[in-house]
Coordinates of C-alpha atoms in Angstrom, one line a residue:
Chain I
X22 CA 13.8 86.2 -3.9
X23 CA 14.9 88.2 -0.8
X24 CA 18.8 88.7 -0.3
X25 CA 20.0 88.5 2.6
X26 CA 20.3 91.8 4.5
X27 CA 22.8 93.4 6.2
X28 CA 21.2 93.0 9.8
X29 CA 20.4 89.1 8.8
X30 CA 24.6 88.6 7.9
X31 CA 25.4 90.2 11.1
X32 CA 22.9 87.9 12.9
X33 CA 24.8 85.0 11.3
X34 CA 28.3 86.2 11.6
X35 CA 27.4 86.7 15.3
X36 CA 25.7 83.0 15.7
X37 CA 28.7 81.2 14.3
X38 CA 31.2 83.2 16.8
X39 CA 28.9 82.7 19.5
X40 CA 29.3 78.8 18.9
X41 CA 32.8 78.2 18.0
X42 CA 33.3 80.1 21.8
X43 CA 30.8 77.8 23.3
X44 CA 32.3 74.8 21.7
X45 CA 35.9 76.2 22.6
X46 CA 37.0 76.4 18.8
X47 CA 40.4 78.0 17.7
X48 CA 39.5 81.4 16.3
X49 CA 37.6 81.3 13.5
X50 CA 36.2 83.5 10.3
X51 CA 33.1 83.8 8.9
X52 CA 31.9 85.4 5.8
X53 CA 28.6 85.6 4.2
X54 CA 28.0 85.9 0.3
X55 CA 25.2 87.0 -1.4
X56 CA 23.3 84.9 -3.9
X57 CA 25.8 85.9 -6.7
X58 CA 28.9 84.8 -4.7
X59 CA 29.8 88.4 -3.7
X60 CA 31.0 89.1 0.1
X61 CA 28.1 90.8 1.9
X62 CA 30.0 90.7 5.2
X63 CA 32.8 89.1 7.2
X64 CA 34.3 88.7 10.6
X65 CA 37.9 87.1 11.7
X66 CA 38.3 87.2 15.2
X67 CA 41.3 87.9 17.0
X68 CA 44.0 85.3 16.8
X69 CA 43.1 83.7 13.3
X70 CA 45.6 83.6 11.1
X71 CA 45.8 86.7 8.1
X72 CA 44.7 84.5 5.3
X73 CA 41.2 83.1 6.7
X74 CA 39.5 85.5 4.7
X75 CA 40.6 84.1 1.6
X76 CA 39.9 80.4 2.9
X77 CA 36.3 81.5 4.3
X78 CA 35.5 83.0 1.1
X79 CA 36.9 80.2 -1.0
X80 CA 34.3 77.7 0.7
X81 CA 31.9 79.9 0.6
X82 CA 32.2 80.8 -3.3
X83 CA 32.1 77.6 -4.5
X84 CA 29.0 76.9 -2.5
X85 CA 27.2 79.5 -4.3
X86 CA 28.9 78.9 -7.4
X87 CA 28.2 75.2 -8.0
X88 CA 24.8 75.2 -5.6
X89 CA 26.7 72.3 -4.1
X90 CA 27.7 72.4 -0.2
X91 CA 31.4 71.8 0.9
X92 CA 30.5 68.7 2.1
X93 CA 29.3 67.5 -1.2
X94 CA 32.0 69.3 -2.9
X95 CA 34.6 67.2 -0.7
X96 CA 32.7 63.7 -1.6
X97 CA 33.6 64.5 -5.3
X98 CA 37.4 65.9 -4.7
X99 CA 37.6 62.7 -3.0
X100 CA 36.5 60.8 -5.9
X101 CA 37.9 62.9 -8.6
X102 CA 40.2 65.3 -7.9
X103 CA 40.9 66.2 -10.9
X104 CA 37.2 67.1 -11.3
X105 CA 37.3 69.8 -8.7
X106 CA 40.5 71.1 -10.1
X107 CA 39.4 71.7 -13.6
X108 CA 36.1 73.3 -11.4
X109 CA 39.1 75.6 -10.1
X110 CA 40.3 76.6 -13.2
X111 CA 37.0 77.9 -14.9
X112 CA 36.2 80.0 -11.1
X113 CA 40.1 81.4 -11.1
X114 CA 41.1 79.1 -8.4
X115 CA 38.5 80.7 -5.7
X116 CA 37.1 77.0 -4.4
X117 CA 37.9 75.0 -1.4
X118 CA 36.3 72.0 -2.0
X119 CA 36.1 71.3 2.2
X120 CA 33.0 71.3 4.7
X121 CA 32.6 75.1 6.2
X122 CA 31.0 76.4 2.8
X123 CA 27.4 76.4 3.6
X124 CA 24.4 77.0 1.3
X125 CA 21.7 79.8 2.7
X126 CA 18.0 79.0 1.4
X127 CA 15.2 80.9 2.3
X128 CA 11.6 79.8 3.4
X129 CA 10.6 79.0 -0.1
X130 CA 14.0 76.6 -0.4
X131 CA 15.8 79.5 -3.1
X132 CA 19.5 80.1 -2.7
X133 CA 19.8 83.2 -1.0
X134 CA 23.6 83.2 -0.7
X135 CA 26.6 80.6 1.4
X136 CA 28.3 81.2 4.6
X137 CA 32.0 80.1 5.1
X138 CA 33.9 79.4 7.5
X139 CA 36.9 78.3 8.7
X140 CA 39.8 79.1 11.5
X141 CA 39.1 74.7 13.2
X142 CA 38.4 71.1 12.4
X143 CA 36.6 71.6 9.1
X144 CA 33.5 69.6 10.5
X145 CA 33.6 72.3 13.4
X146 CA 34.0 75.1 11.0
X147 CA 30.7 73.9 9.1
X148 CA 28.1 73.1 12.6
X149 CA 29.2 76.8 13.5
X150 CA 27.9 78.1 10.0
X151 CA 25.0 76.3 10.1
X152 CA 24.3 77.1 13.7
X153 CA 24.5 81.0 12.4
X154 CA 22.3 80.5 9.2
X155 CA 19.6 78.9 11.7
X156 CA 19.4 81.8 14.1
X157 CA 19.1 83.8 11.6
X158 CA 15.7 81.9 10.2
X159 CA 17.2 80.4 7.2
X160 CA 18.0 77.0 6.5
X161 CA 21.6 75.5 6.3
X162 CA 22.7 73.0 3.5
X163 CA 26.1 72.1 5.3
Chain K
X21 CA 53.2 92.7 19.5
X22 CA 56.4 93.3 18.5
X23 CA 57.2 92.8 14.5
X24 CA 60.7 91.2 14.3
X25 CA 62.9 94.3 13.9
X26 CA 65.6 94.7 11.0
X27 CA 68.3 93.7 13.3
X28 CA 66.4 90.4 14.6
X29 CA 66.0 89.5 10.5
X30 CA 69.5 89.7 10.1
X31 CA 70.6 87.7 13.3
X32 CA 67.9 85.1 12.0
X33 CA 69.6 84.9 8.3
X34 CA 73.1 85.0 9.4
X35 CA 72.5 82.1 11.9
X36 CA 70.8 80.1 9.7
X37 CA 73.5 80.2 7.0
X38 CA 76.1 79.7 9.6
X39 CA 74.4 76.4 10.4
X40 CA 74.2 75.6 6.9
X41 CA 78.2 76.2 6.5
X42 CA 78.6 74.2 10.1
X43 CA 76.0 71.2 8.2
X44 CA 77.9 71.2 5.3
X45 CA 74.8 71.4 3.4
X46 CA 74.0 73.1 -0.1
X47 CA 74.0 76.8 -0.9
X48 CA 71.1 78.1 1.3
X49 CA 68.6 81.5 0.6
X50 CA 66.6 82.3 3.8
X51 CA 63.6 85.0 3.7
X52 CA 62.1 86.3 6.8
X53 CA 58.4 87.8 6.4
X54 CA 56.4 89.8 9.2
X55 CA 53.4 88.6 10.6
X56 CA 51.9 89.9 7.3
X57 CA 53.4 87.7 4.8
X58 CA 55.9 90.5 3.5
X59 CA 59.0 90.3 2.8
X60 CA 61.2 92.0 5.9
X61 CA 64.8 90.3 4.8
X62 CA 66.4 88.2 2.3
X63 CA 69.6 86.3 1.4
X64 CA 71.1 84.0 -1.2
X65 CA 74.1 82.1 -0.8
X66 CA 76.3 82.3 -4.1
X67 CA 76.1 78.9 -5.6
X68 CA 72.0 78.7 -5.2
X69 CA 70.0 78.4 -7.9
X70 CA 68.6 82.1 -9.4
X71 CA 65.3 80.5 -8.6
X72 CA 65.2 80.3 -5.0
X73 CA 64.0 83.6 -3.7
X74 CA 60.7 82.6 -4.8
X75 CA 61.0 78.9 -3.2
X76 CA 61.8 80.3 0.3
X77 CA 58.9 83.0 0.4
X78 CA 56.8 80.3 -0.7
X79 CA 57.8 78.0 1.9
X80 CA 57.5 80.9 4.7
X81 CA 54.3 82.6 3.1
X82 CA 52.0 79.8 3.6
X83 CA 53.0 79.3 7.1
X84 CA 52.3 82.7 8.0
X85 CA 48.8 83.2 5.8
X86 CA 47.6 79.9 7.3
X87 CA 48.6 80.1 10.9
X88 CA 51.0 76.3 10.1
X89 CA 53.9 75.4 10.0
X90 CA 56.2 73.4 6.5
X91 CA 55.7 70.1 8.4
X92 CA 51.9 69.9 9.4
X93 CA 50.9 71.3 5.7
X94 CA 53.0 68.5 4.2
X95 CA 51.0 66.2 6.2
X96 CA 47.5 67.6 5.0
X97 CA 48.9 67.5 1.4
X98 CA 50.1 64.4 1.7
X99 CA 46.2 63.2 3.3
X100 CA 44.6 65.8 1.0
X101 CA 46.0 66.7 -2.0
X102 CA 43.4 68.6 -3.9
X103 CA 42.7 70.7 -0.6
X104 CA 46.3 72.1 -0.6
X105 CA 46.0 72.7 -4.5
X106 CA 42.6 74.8 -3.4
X107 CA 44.7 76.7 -0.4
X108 CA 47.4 77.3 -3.5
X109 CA 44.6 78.6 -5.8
X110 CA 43.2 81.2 -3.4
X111 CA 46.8 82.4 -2.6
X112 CA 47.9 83.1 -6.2
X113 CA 49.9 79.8 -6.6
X114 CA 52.5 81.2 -3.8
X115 CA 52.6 78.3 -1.3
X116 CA 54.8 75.6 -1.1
X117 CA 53.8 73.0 1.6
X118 CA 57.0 71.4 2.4
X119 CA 59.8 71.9 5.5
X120 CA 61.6 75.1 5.3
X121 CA 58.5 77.1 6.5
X122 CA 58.9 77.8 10.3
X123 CA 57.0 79.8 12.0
X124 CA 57.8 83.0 14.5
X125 CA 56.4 82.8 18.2
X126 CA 57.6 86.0 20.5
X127 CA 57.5 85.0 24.0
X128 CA 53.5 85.3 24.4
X129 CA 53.2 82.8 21.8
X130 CA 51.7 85.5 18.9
X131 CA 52.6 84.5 15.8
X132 CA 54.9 87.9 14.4
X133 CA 55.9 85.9 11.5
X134 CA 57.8 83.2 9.7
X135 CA 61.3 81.9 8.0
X136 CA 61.7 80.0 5.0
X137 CA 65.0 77.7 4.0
X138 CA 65.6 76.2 0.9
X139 CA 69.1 74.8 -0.9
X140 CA 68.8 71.5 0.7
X141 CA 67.1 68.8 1.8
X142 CA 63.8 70.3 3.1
X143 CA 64.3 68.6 6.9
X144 CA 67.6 70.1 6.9
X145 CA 66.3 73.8 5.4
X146 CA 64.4 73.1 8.4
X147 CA 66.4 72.9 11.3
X148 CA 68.6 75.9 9.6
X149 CA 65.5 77.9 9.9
X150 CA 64.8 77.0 13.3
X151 CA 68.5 77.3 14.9
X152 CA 68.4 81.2 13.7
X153 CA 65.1 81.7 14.7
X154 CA 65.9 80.7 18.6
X155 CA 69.6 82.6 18.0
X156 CA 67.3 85.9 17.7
X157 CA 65.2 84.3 21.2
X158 CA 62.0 83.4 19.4
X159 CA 60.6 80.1 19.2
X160 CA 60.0 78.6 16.0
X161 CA 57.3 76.0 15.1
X162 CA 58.8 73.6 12.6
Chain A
X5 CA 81.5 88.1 -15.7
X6 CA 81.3 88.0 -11.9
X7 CA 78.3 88.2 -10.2
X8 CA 77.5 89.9 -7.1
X9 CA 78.5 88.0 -3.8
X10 CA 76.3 87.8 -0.9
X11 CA 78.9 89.8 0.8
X12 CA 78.8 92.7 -1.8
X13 CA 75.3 92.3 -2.0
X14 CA 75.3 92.9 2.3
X15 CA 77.8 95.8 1.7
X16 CA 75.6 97.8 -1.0
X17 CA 72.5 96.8 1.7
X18 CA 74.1 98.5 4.6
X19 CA 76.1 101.3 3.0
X20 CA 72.8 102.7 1.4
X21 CA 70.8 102.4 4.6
X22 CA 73.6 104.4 6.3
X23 CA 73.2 106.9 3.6
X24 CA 69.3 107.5 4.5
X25 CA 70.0 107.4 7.9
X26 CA 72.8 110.2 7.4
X27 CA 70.4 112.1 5.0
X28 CA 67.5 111.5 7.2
X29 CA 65.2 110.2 5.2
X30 CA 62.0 108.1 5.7
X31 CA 63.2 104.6 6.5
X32 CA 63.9 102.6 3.4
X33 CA 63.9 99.2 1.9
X34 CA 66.8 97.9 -0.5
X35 CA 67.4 95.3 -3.3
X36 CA 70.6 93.8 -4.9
X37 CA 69.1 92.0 -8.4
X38 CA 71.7 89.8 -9.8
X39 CA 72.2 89.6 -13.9
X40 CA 69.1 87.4 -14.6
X41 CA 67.0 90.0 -12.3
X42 CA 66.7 87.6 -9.6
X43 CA 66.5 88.5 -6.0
X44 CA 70.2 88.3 -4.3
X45 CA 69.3 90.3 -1.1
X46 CA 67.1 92.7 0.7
X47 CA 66.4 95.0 4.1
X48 CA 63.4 96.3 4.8
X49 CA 64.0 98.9 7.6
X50 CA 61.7 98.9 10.9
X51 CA 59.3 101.9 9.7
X52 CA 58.9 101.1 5.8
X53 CA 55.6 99.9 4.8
X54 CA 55.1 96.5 4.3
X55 CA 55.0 96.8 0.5
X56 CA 58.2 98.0 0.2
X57 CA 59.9 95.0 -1.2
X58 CA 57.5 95.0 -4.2
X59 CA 58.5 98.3 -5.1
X60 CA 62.1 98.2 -5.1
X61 CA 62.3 95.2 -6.5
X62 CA 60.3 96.7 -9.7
X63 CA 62.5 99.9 -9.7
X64 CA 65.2 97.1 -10.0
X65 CA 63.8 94.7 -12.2
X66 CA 63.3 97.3 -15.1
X67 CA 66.5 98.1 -14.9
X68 CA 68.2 95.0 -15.4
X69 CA 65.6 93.3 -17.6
X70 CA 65.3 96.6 -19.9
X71 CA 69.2 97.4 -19.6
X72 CA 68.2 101.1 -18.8
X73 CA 68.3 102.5 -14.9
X74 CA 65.2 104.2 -13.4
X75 CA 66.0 108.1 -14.2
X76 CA 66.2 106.8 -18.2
X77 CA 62.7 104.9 -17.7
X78 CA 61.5 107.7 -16.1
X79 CA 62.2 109.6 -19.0
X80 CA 60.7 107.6 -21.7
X81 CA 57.6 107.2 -19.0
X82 CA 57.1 111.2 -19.5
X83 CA 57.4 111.2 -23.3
X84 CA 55.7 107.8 -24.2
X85 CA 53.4 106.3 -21.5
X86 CA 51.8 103.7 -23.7
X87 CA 55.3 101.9 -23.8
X88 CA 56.3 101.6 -20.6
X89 CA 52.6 100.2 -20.0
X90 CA 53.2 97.9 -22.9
X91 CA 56.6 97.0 -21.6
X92 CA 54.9 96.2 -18.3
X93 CA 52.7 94.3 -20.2
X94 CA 55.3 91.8 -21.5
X95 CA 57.1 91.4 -17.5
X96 CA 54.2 90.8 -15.9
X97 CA 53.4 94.2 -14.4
X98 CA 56.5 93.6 -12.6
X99 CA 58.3 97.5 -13.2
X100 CA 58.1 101.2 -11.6
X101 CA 59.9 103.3 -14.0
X102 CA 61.4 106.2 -12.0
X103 CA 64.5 107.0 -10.4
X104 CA 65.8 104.6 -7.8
X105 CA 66.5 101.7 -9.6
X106 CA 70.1 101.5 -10.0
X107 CA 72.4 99.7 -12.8
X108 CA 75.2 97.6 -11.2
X109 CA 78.3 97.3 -13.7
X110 CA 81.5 95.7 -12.7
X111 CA 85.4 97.5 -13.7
X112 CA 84.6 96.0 -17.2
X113 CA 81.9 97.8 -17.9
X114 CA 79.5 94.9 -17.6
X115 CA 75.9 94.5 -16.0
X116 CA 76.4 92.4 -13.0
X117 CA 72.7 93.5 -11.3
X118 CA 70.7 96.4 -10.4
X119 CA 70.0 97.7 -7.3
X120 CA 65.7 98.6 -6.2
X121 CA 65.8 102.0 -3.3
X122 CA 62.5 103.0 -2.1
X123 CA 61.1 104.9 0.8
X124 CA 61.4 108.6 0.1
X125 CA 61.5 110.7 -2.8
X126 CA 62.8 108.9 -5.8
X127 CA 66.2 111.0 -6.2
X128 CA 67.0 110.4 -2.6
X129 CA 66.6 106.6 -3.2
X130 CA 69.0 106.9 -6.3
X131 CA 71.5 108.6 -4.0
X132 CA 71.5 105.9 -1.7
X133 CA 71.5 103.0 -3.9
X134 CA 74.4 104.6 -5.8
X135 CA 76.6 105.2 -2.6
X136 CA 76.0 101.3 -1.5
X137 CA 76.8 100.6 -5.5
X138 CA 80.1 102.4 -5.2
X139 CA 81.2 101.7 -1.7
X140 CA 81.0 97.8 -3.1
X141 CA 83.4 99.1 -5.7
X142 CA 81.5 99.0 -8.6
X143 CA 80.1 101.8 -10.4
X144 CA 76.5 102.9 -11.0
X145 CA 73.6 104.2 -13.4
X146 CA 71.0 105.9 -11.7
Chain G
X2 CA 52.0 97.2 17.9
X3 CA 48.4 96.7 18.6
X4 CA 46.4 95.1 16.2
X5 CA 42.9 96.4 15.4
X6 CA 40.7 94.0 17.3
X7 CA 37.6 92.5 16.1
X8 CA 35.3 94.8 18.2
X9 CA 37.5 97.8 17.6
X10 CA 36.7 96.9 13.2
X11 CA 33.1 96.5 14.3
X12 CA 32.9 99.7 16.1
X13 CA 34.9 101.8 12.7
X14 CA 32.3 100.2 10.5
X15 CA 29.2 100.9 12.7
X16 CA 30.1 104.5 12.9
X17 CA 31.4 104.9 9.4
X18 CA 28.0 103.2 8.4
X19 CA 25.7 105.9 10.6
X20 CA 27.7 108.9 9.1
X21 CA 26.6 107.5 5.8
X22 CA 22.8 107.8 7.3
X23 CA 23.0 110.9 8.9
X24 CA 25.0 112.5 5.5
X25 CA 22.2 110.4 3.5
X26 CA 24.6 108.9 1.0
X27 CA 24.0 106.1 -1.2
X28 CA 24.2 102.5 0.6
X29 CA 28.1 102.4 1.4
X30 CA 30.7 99.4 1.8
X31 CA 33.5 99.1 4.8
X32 CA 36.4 97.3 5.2
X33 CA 39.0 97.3 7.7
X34 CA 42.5 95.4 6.6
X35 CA 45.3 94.6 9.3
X36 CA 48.2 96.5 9.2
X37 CA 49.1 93.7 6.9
X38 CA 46.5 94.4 4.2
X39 CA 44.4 91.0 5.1
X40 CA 40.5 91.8 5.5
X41 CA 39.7 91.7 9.4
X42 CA 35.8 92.9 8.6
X43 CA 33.4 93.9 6.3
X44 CA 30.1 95.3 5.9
X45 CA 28.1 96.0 2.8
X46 CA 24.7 98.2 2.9
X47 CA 21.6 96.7 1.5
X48 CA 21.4 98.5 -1.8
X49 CA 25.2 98.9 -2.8
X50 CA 26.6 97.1 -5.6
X51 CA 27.7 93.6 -5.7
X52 CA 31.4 94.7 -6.8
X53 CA 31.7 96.8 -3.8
X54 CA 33.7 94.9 -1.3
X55 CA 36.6 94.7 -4.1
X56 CA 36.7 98.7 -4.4
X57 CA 36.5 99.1 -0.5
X58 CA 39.1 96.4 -0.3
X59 CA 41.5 98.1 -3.1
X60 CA 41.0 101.4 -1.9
X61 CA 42.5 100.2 1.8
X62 CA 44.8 98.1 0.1
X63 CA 46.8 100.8 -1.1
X64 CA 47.0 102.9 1.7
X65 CA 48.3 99.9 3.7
X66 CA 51.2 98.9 1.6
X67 CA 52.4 102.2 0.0
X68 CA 51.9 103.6 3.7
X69 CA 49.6 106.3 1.9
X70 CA 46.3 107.5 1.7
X71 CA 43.6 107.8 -0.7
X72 CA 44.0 111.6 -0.9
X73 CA 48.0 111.5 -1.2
X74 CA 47.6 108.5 -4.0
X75 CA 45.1 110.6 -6.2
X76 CA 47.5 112.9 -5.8
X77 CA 50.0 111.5 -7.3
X78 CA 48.0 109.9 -10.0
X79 CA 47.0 113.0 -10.9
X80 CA 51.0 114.1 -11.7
X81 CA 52.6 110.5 -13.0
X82 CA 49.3 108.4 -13.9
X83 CA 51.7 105.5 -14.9
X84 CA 53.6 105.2 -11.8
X85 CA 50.2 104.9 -10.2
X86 CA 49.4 102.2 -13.2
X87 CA 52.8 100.4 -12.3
X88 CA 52.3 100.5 -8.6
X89 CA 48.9 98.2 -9.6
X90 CA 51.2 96.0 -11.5
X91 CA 53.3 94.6 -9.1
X92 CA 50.4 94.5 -6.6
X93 CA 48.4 92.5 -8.4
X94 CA 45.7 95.3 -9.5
X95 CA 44.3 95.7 -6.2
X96 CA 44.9 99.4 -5.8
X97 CA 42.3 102.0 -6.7
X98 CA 44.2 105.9 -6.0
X99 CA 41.4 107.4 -4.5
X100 CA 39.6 109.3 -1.1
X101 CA 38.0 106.5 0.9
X102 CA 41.4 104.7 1.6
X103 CA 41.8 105.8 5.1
X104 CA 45.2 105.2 6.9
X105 CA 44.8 104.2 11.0
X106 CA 47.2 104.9 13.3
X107 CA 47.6 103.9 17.0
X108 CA 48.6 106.7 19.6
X109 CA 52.0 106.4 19.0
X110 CA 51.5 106.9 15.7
X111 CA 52.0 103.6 14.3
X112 CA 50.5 102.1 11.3
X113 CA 48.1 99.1 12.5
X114 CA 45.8 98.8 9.3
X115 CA 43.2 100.9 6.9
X116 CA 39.9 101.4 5.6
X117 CA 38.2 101.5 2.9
X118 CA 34.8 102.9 2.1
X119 CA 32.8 103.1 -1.1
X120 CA 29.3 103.5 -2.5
X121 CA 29.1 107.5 -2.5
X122 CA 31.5 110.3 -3.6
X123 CA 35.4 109.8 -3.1
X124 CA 35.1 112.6 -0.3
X125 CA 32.4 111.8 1.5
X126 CA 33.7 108.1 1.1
X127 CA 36.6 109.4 3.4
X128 CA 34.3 111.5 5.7
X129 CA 32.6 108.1 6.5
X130 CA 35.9 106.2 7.0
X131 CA 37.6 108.8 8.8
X132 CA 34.6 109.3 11.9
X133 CA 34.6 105.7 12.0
X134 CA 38.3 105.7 12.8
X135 CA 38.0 108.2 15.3
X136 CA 35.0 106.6 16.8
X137 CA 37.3 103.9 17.6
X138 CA 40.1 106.3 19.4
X139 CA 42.4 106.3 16.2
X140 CA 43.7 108.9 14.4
X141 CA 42.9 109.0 10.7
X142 CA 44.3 110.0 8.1
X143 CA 42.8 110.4 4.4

């Protein structure tokens, strides 16, 4: 299994950016971990709020943790929150159960790592991760 | 951007209580935190419960580390409840998503930090938070 | 036992700060601490770093919670590290033993608070918090 | 105050990163916290450790909210280890004392945020951090 490099998380970080700009987002973070949930890289552009890294990262951790995408992670909160709570508890409270944490799999369909993101709607927050794990040759499980 | 200077803090707090006396409400605390989420001043009316340092960072520190206000993150608890539990999680348990958080625009609009009110009822902490906010010529987001 | 007013509590704030500025130290950040150790009031002045409030408050905390002032935890720090990490253990991490935090008694003789100074070199703090102690008319333990 | 911009972080960790290659270290993390201590960007070599973005992070952490450096909190370790243990007590355990923890400063001499580097030894940790500073047209201090 390949991790993902330090060129290819640039490549993404710079891809999600590019498209919350193009689709006139508020200002957003992005982070990408690695395949054990550990930040490999991060962005938060000007005007985002102080705490998006810990929200990027959130949605991104569980992600990797669970091998379940934010949006799947919201179905379940939405079914039973206190599910995703008790979840919280075992991963010291470090999941945001919300779309914008995105599962990174490489050619071969392995788990390479998650990108988060947040900073707009949370729908917005996940096309603009999974527009950056595309251009970067990966596929996106939003 | 300018951080809101010692003297500003105190014209903040001092205005604020002085509503709270003009109100009649209950004995008030009042924090003001710089666009970091630190503490930049502090005071608790005698009469207010030991505990309430803690309540008004709480109400101001989520404002600040999220980029929103008291009122709009009552509104996504009350629509999302597990998702404001998660924000709570990744913060170290130190938000409290009610009125009395008020956020801190200078005249550009930048966000250089936020106020927090609690002793009363939390639409009334509010608009004590507020009134000493624009005493000290910011504009504050309720 | 009386506590500490908000108006003595603004009185110790801004007689120590005058002291600094008259000594010409670094800028500082002060604490009143009522009897419980709670948080009464606080100035952070335009300068400080933005984790000042942490620290005084723990130069304070000790000292009311452990009935001993900073210079005396200081003391015991040199001779028997291992306790005052243990007795950080059992308050949460939440105390800086060394000079600075400041024993607040009233004419009786009683602890009404302690006061947290932090910003330049520990004795310096004491000095300040000590003059704002006794300009409020009650006497001090550094 | 200006904050450190997004491209200004990306230029400090693109240079910090080539020193690293030109010195031939070992793969090296970067991180750049706001001059409130919140991550604005990250990097992490192919080849460093998994735990690196929390050392980088720690390492910056201090020197943002004790307004001192990695060189000035080894220091101080060094002569009073357990105020250096406290000082990680009521911060949550985020500080490691040591070169790499870079203060930046804008022309006026302001603090507007730190970074962290990690992967090699402490001092050529700094080196790295330091010529990405300057890179940027900050002044650095270690």
């Amino acid at each position: 299994m390949a991790e993902i490099s330090t060129n290819k998380a640039r490549t993404i970080i710079r891809k999600a950016l590019l498209k919350g700009r193009e689709m006139e987002l508020n200002p957003l973070a992005v982070v990408v971990l690695d395949s054990g949930g550990h930040v490999k890289a991060f962005e938060r552009e000007d005007g985002a709020a102080p705490g998006r890294f810990e929200i990027a990262q959130a949605k991104a951790y569980g992600a990797v943790m669970l091998g379940m995408a934010g949006t799947a992670q919201m179905a379940r909160a939405e079914q039973q929150a206190y599910f995703m709570n008790a979840v919280n508890g075992i991963y010291g409270g470090r999941v945001i159960p919300v779309p914008g944490g995105v599962i990174v799999r490489d050619k071969r369909g392995a788990i390479i790592g998650a990108v988060g993101v947040t900073g707009d709607l949370s729908e917005n927050d996940a096309a603009c991760a999974a527009f950056g794990v595309e251009a970067a040759n990966y596929s996106a499980e939003i």
